[in-house]
Each structure stands twice: as structure tokens, then as C-alpha cells.
mmCIF file of the N, C-alpha and C atoms, coordinates in Angstrom:
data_MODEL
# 
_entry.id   MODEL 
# 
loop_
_atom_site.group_PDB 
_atom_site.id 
_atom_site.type_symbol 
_atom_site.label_atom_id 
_atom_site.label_alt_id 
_atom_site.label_comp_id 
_atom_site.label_asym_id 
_atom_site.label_entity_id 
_atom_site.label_seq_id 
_atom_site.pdbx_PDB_ins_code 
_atom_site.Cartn_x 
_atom_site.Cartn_y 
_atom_site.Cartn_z 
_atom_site.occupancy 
_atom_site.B_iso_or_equiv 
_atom_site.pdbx_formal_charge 
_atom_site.auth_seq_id 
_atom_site.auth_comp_id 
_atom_site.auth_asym_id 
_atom_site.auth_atom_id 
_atom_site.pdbx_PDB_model_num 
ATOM 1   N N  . UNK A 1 1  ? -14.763 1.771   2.702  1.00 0.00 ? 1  UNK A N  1 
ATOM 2   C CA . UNK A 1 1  ? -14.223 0.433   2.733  1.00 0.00 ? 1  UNK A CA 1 
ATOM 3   C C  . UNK A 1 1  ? -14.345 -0.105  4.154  1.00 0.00 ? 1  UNK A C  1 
ATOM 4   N N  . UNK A 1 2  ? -14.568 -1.618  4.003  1.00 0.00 ? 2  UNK A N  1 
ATOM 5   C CA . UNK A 1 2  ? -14.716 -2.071  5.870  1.00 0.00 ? 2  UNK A CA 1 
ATOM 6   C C  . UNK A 1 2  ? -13.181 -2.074  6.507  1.00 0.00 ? 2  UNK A C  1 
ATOM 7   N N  . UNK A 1 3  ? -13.219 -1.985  7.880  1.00 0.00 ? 3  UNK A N  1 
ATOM 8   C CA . UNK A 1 3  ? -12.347 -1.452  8.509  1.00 0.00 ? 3  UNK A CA 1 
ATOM 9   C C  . UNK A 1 3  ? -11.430 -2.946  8.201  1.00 0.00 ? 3  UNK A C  1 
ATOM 10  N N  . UNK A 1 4  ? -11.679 -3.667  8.139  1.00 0.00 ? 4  UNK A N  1 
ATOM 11  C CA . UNK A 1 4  ? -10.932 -5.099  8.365  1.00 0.00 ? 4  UNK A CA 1 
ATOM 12  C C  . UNK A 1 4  ? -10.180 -5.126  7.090  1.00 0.00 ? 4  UNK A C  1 
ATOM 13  N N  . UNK A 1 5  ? -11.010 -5.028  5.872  1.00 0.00 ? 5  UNK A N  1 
ATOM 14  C CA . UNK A 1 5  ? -10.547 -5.269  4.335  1.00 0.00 ? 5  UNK A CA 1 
ATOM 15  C C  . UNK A 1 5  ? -9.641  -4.019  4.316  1.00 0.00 ? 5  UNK A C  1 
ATOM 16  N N  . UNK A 1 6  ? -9.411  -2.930  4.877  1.00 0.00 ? 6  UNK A N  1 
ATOM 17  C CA . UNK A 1 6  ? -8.749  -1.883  4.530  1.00 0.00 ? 6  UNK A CA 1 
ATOM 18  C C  . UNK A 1 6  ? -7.035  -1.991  5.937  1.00 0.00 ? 6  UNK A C  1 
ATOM 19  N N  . UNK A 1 7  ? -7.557  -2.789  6.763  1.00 0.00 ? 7  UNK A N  1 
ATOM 20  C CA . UNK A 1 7  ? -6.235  -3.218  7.573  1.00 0.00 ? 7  UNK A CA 1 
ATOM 21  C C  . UNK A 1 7  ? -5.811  -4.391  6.954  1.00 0.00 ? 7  UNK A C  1 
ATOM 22  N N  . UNK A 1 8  ? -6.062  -5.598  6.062  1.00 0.00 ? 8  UNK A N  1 
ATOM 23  C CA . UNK A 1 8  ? -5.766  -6.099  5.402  1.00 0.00 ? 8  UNK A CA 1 
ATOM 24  C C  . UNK A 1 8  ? -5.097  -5.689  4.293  1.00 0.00 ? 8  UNK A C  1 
ATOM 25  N N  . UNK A 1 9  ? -5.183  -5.041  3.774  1.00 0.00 ? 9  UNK A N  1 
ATOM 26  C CA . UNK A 1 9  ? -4.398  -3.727  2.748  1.00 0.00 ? 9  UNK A CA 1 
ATOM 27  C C  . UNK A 1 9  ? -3.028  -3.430  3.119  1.00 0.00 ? 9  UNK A C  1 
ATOM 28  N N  . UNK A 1 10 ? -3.423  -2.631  4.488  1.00 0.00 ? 10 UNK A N  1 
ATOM 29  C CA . UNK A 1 10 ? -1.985  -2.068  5.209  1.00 0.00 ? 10 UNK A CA 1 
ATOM 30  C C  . UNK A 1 10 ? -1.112  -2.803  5.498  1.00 0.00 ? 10 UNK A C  1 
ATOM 31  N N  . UNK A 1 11 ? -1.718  -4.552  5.894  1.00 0.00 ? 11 UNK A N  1 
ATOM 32  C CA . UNK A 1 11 ? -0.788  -5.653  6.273  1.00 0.00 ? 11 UNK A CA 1 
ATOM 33  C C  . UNK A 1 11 ? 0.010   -5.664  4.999  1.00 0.00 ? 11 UNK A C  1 
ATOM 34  N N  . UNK A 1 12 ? -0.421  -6.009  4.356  1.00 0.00 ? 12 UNK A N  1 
ATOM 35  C CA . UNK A 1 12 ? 0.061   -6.605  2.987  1.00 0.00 ? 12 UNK A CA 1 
ATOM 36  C C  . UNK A 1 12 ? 1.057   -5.250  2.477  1.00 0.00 ? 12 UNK A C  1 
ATOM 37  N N  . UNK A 1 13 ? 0.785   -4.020  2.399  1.00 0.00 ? 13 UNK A N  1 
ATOM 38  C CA . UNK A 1 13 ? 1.267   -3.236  1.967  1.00 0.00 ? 13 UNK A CA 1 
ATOM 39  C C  . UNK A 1 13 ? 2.685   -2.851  2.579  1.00 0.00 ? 13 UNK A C  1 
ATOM 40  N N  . UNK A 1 14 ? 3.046   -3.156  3.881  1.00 0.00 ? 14 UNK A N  1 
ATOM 41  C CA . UNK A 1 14 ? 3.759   -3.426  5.404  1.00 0.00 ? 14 UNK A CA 1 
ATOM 42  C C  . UNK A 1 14 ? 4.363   -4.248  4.741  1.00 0.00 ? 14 UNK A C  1 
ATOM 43  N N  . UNK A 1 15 ? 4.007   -5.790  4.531  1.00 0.00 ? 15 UNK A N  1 
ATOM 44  C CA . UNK A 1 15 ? 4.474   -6.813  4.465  1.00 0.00 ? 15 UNK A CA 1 
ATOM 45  C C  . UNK A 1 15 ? 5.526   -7.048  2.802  1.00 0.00 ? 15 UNK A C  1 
ATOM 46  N N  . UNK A 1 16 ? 4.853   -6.620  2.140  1.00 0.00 ? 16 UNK A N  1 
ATOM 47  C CA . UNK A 1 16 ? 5.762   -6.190  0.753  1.00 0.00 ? 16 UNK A CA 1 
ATOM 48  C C  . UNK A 1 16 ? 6.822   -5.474  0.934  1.00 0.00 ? 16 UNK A C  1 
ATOM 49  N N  . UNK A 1 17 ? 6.611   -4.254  1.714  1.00 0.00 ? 17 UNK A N  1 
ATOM 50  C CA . UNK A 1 17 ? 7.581   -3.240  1.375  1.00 0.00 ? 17 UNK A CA 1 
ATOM 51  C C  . UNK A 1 17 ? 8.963   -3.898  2.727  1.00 0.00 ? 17 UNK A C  1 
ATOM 52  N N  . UNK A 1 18 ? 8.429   -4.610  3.384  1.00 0.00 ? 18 UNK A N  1 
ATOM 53  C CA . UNK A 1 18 ? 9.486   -4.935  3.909  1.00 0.00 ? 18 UNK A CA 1 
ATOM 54  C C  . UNK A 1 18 ? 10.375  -6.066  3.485  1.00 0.00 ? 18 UNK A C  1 
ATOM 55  N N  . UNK A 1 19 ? 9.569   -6.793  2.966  1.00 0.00 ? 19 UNK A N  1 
ATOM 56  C CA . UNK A 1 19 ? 10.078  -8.302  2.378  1.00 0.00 ? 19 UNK A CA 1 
ATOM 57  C C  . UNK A 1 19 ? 11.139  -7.992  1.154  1.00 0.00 ? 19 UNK A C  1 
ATOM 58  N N  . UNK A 1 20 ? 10.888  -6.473  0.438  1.00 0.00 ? 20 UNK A N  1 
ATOM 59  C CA . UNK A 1 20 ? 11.821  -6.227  -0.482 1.00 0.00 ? 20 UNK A CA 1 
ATOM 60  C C  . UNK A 1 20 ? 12.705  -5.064  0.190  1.00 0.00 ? 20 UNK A C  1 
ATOM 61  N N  . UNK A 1 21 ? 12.839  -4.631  1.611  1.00 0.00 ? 21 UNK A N  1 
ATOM 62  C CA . UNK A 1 21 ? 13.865  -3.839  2.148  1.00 0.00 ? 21 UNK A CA 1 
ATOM 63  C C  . UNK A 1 21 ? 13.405  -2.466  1.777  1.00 0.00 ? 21 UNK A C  1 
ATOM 64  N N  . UNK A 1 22 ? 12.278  -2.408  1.523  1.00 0.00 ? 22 UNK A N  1 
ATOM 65  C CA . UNK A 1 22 ? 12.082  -0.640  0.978  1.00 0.00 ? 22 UNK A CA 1 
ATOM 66  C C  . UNK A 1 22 ? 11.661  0.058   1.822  1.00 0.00 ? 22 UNK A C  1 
ATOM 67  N N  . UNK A 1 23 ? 12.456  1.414   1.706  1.00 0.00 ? 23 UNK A N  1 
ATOM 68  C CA . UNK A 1 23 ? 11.740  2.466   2.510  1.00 0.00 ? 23 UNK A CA 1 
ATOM 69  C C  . UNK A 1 23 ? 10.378  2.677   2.366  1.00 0.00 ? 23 UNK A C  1 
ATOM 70  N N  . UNK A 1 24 ? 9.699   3.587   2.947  1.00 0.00 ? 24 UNK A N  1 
ATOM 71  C CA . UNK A 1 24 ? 8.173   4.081   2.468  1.00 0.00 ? 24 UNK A CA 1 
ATOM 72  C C  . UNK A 1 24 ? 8.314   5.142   1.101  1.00 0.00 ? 24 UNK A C  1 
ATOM 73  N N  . UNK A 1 25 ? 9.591   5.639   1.182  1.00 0.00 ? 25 UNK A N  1 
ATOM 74  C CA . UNK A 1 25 ? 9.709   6.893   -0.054 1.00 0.00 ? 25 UNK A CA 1 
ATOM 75  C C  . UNK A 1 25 ? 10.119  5.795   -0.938 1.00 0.00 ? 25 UNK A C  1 
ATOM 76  N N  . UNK A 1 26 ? 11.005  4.919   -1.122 1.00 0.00 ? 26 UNK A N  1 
ATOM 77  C CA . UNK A 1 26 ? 11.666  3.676   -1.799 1.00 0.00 ? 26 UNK A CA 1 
ATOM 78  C C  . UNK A 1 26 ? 10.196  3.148   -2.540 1.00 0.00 ? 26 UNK A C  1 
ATOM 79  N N  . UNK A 1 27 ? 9.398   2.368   -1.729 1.00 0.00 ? 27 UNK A N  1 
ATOM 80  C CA . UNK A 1 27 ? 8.160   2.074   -1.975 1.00 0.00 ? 27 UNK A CA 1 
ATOM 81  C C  . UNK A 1 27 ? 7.392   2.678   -2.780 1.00 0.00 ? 27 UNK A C  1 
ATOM 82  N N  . UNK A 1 28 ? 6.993   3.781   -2.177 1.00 0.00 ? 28 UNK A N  1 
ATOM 83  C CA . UNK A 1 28 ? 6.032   4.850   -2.797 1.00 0.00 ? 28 UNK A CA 1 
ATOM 84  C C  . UNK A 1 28 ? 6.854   5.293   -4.799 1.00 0.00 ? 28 UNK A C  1 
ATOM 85  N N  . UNK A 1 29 ? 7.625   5.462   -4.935 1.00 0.00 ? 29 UNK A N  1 
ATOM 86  C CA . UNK A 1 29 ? 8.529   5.606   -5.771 1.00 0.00 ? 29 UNK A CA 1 
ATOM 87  C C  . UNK A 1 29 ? 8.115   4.309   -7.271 1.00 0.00 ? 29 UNK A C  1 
ATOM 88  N N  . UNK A 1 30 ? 8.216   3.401   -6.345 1.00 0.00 ? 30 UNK A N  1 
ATOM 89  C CA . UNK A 1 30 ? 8.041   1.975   -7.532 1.00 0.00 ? 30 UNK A CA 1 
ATOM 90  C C  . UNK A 1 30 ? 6.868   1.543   -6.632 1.00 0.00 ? 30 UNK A C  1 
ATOM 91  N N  . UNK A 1 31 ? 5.490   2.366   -6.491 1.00 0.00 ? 31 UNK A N  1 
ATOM 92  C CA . UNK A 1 31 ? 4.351   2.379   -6.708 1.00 0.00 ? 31 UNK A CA 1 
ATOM 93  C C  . UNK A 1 31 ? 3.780   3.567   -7.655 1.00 0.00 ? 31 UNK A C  1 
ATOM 94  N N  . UNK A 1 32 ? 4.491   4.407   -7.529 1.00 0.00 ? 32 UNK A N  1 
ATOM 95  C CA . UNK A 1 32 ? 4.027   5.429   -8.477 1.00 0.00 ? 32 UNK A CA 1 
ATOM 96  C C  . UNK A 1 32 ? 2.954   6.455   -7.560 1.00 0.00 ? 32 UNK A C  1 
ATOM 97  N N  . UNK A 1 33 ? 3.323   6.378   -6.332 1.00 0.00 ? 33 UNK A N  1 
ATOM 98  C CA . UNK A 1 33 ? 2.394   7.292   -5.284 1.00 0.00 ? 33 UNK A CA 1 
ATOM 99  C C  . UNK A 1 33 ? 2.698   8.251   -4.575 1.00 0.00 ? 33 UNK A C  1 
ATOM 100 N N  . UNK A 1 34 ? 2.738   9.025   -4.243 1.00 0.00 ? 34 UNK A N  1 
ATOM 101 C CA . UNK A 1 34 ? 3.312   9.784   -3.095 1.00 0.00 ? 34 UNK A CA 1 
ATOM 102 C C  . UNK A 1 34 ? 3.352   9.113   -1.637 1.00 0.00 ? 34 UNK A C  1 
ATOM 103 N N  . UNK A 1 35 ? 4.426   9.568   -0.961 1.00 0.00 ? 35 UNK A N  1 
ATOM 104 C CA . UNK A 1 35 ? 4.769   8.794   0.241  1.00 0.00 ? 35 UNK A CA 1 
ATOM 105 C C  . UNK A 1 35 ? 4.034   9.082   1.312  1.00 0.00 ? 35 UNK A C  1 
ATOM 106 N N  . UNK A 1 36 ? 3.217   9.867   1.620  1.00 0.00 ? 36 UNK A N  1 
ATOM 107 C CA . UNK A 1 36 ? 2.306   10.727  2.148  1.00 0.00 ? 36 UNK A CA 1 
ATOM 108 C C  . UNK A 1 36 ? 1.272   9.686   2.212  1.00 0.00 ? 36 UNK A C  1 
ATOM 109 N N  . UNK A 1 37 ? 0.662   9.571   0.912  1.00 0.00 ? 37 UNK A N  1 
ATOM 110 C CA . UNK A 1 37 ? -0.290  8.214   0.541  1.00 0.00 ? 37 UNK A CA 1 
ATOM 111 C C  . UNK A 1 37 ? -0.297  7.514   0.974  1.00 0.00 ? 37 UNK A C  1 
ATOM 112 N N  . UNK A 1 38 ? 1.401   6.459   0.864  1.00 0.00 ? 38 UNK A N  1 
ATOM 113 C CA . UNK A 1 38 ? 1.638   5.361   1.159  1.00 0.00 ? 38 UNK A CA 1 
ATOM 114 C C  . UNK A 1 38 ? 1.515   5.009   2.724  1.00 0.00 ? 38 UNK A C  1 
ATOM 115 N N  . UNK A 1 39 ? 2.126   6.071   3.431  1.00 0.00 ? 39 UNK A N  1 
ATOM 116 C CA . UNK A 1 39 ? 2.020   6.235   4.985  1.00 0.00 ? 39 UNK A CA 1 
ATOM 117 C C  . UNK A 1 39 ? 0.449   6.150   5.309  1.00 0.00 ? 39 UNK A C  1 
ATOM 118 N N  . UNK A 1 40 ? -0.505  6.826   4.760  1.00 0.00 ? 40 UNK A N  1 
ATOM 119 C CA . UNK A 1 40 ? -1.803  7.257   4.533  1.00 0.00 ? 40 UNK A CA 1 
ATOM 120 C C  . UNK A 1 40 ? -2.498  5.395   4.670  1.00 0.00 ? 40 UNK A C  1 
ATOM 121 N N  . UNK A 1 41 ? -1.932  4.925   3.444  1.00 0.00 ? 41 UNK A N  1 
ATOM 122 C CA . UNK A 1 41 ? -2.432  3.406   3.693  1.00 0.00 ? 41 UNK A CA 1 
ATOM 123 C C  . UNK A 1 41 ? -1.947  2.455   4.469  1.00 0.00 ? 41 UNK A C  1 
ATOM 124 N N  . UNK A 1 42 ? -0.807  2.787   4.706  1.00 0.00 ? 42 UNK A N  1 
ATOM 125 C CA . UNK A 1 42 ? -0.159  0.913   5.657  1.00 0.00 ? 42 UNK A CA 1 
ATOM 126 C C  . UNK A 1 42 ? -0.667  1.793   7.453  1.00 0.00 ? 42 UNK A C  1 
ATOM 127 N N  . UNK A 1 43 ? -1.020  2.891   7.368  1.00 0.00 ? 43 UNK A N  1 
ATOM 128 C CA . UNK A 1 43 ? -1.397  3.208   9.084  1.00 0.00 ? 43 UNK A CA 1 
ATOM 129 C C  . UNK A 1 43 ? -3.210  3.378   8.727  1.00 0.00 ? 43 UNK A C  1 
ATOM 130 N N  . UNK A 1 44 ? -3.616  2.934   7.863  1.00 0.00 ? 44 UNK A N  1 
ATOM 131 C CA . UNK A 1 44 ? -5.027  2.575   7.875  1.00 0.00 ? 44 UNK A CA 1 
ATOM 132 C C  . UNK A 1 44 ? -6.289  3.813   7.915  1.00 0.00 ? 44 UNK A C  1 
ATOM 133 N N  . UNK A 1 45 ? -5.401  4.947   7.560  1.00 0.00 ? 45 UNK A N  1 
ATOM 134 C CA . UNK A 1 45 ? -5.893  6.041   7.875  1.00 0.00 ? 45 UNK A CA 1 
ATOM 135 C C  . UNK A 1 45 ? -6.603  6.746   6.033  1.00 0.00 ? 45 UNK A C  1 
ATOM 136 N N  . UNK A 1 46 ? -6.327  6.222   5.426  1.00 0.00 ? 46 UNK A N  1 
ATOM 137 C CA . UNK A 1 46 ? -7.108  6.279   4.240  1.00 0.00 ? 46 UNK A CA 1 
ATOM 138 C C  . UNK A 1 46 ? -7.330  4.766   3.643  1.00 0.00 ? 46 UNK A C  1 
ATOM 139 N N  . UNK A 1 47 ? -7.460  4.848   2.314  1.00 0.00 ? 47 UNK A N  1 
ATOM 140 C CA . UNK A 1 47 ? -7.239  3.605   1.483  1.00 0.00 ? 47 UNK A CA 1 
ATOM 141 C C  . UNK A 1 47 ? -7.389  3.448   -0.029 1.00 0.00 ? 47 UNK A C  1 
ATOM 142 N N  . UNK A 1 48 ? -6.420  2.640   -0.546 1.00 0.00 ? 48 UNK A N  1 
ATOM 143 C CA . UNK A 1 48 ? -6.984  3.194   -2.138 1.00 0.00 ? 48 UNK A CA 1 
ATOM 144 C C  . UNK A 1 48 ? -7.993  2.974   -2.521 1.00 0.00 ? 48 UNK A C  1 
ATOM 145 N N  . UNK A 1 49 ? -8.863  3.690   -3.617 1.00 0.00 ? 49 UNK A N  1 
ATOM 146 C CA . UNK A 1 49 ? -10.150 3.589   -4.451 1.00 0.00 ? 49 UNK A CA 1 
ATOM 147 C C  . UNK A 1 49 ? -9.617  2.481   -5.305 1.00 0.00 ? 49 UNK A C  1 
ATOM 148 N N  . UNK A 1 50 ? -10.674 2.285   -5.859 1.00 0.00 ? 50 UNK A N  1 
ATOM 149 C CA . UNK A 1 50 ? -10.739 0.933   -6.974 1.00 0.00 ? 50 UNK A CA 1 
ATOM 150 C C  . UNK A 1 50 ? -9.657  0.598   -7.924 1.00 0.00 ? 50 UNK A C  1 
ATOM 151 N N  . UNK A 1 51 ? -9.136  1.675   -8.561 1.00 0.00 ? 51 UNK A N  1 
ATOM 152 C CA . UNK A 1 51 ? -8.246  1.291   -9.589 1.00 0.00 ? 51 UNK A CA 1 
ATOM 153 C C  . UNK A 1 51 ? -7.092  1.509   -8.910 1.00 0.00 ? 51 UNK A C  1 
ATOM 154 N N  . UNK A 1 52 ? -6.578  2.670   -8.053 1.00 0.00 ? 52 UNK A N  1 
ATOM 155 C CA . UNK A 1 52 ? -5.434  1.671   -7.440 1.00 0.00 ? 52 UNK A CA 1 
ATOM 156 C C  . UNK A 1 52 ? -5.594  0.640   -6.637 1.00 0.00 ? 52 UNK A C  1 
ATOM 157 N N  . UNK A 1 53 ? -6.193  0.186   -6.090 1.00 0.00 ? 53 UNK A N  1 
ATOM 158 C CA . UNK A 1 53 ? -6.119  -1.516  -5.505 1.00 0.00 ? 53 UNK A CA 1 
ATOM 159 C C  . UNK A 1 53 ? -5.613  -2.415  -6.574 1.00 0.00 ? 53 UNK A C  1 
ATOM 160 N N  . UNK A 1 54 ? -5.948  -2.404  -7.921 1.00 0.00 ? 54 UNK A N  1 
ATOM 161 C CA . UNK A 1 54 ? -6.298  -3.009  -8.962 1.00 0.00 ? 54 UNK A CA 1 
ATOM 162 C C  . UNK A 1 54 ? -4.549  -3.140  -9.140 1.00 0.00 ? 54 UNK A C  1 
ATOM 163 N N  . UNK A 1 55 ? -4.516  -2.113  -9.424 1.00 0.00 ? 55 UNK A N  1 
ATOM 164 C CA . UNK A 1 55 ? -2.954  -1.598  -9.883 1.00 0.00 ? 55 UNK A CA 1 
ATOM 165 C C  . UNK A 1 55 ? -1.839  -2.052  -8.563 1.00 0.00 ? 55 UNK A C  1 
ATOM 166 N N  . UNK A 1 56 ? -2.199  -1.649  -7.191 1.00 0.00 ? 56 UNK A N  1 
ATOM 167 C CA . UNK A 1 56 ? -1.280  -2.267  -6.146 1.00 0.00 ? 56 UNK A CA 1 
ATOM 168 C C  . UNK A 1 56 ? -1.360  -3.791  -6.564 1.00 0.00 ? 56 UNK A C  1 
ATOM 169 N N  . UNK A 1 57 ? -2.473  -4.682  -6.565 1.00 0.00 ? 57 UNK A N  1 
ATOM 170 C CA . UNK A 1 57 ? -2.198  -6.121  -6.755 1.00 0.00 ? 57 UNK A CA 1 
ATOM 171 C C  . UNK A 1 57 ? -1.326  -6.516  -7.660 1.00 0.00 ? 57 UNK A C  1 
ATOM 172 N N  . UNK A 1 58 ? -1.363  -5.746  -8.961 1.00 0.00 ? 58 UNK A N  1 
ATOM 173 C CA . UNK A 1 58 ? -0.421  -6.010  -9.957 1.00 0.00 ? 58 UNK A CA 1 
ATOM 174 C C  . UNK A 1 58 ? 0.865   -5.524  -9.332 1.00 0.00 ? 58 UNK A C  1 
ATOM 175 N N  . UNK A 1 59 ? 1.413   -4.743  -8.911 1.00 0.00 ? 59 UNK A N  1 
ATOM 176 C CA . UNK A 1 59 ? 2.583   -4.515  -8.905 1.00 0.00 ? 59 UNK A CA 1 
ATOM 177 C C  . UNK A 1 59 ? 3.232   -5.392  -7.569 1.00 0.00 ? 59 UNK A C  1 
ATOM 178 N N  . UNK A 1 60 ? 2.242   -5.371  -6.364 1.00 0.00 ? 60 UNK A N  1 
ATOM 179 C CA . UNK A 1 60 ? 2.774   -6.490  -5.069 1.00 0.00 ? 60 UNK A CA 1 
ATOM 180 C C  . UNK A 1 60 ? 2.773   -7.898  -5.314 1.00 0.00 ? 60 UNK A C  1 
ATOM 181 N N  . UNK A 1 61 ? 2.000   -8.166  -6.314 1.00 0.00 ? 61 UNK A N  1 
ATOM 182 C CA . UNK A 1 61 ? 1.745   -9.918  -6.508 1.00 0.00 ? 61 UNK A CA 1 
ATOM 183 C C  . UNK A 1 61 ? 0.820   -10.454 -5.647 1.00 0.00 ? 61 UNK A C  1 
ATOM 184 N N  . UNK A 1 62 ? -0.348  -10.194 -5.149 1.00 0.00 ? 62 UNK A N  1 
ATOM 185 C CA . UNK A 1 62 ? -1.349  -10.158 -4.042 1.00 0.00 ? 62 UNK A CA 1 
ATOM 186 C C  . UNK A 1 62 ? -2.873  -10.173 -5.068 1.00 0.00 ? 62 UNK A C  1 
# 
């Protein structure tokens, strides 16, 4: 994934979980991910494959 579209991710992913007060385990929880993951994506250091992106948009509203 390009480095930009995948820090765009982390913003948004940052920006959700704070706008609803959630921890990263809180988050990860009512994403259905491990928190490991979740840390994994909002610090840009992985990123989801196709169908979870698909699935994060549905559940962030993005």
C-alpha cells in the first residue's frame, strides 16, 4: 500500500477512536481485531488488506 494512503488510514483510524473516547483495546474490541493490529495500523507500521478496509469503512463511517 502507498505510504500516504496507508497514513491516511491511521489518521482516520486515530481520529474515530478518539471522537468516540475509545481505548485502543475498547476499539479493537468493536472492530473485531486484536489490539496489537490496531496499534499495528494507527502507527502505520502495517495496514489492512482489502476486506478489512472494506469492513473498517463500514463500521467507522469513512
Amino acid at each position: 500500500m502507498k505510504k500516504k494512503k496507508q497514513q491516511d488510514i491511521s489518521a482516520e483510524l486515530r481520529l474515530w477512536r478518539k471522537r468516540h473516547k475509545l481505548s485502543q483495546p475498547q476499539a479493537a474490541l468493536k472492530l473485531r481485531i486484536s489490539p496489537r493490529t490496531l496499534q499495528e495500523w494507527e502507527q502505520s507500521r502495517a495496514a489492512p488488506r482489502h476486506l478489512a478496509l472494506v469492513a473498517l469503512r463500514d463500521k467507522i463511517g469513512r
